[in-house]
Short mmCIF file of C-alpha atoms in Angstrom, two decimals:
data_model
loop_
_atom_site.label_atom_id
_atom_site.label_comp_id
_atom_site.label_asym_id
_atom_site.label_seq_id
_atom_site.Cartn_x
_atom_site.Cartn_y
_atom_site.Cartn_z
CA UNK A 1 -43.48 -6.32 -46.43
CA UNK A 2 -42.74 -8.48 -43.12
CA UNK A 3 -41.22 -6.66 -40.40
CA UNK A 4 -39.13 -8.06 -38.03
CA UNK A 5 -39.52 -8.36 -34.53
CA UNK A 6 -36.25 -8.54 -32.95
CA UNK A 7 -34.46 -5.40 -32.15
CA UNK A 8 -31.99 -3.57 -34.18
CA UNK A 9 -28.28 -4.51 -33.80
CA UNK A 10 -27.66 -1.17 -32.72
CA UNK A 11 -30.09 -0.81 -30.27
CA UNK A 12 -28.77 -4.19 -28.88
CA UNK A 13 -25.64 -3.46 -28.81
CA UNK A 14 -26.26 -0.28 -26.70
CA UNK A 15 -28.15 -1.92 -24.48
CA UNK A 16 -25.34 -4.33 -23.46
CA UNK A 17 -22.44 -1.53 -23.26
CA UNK A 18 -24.74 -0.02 -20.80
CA UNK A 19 -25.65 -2.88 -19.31
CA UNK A 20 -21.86 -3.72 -18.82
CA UNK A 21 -21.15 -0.47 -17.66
CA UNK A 22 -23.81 -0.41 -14.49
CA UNK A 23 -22.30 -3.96 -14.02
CA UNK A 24 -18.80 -2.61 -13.79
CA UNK A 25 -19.62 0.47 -11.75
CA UNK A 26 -21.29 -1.57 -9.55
CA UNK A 27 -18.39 -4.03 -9.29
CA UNK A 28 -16.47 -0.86 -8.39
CA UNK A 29 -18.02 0.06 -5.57
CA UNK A 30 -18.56 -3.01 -3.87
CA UNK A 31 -14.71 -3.87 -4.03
CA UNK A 32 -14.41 -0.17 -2.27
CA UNK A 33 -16.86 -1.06 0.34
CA UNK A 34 -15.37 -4.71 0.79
CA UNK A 35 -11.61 -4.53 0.49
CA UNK A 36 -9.60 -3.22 3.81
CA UNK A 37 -8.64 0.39 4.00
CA UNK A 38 -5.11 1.62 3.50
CA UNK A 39 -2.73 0.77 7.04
CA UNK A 40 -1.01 3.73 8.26
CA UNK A 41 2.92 3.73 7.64
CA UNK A 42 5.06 1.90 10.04
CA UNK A 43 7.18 4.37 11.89
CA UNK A 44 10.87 3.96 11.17
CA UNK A 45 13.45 3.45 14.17
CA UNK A 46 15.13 6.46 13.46
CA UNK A 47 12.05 8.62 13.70
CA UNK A 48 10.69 6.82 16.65
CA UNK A 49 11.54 9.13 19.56
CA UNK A 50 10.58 6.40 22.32
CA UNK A 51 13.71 4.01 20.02
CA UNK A 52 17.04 4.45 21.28
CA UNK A 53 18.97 1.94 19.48
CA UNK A 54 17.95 0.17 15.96
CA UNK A 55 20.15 -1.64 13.64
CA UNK A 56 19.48 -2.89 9.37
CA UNK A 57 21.97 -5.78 10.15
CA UNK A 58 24.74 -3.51 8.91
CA UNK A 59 25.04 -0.66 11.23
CA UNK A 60 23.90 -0.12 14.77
CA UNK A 61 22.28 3.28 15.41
CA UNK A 62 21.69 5.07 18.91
CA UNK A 63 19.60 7.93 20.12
CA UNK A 64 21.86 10.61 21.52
CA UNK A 65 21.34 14.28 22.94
CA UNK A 66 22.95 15.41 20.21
CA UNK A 67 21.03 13.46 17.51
CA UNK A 68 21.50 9.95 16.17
CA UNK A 69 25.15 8.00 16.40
CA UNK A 70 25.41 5.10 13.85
CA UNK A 71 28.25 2.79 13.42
CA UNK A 72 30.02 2.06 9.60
CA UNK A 73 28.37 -0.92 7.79
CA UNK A 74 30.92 -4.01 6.72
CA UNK A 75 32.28 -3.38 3.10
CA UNK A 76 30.04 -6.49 1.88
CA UNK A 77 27.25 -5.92 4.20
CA UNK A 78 23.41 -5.97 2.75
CA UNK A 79 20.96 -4.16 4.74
CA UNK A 80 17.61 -5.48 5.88
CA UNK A 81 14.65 -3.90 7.11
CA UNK A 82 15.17 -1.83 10.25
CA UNK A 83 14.30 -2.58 13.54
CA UNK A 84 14.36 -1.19 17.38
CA UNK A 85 16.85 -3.34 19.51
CA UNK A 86 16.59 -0.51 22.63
CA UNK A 87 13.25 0.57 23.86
CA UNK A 88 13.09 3.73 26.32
CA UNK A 89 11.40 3.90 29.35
#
């Protein structure tokens, strides 16, 4: 009887699922080590104290004593992002 010298197909295949799986666990970690970290939130007008006035391109909003004043949006207004028009001092 001959035996035969290459490896058995289960032994192979093994080999390469744990082959691929160092490969993708390494792939993993460089991307975590490479890619830029998470940016904190951008702070909204509203809740930015040193903001006195902002406006969505609907509605104007000012900083008051007593809280926040904001004007009525149009009927066929669409908001856009926020922004500060009024910086305090």
């Amino acid at each position: 009887m001959a035996q035969d010298a290459s490896p058995a197909p289960s032994t192979l295949s093994g080999a390469l699922a744990a082959w691929g799986i160092v490969g993708l666990t390494v792939a993993t970690v460089l991307l975590g080590a490479l890619l830029p970290g998470h940016r904190p939130a951008a702070v909204s007008p509203a809740t930015d104290s040193a903001c006195l006035e902002w406006s969505d391109g609907c509605q104007v909003c000012q900083r008051l004593a007593e809280g926040p004043a904001c004007s009525l949006p149009g009927i066929a207004c669409t908001p856009g992002e926020p922004r500060c028009l009024r910086h305090g001092g």
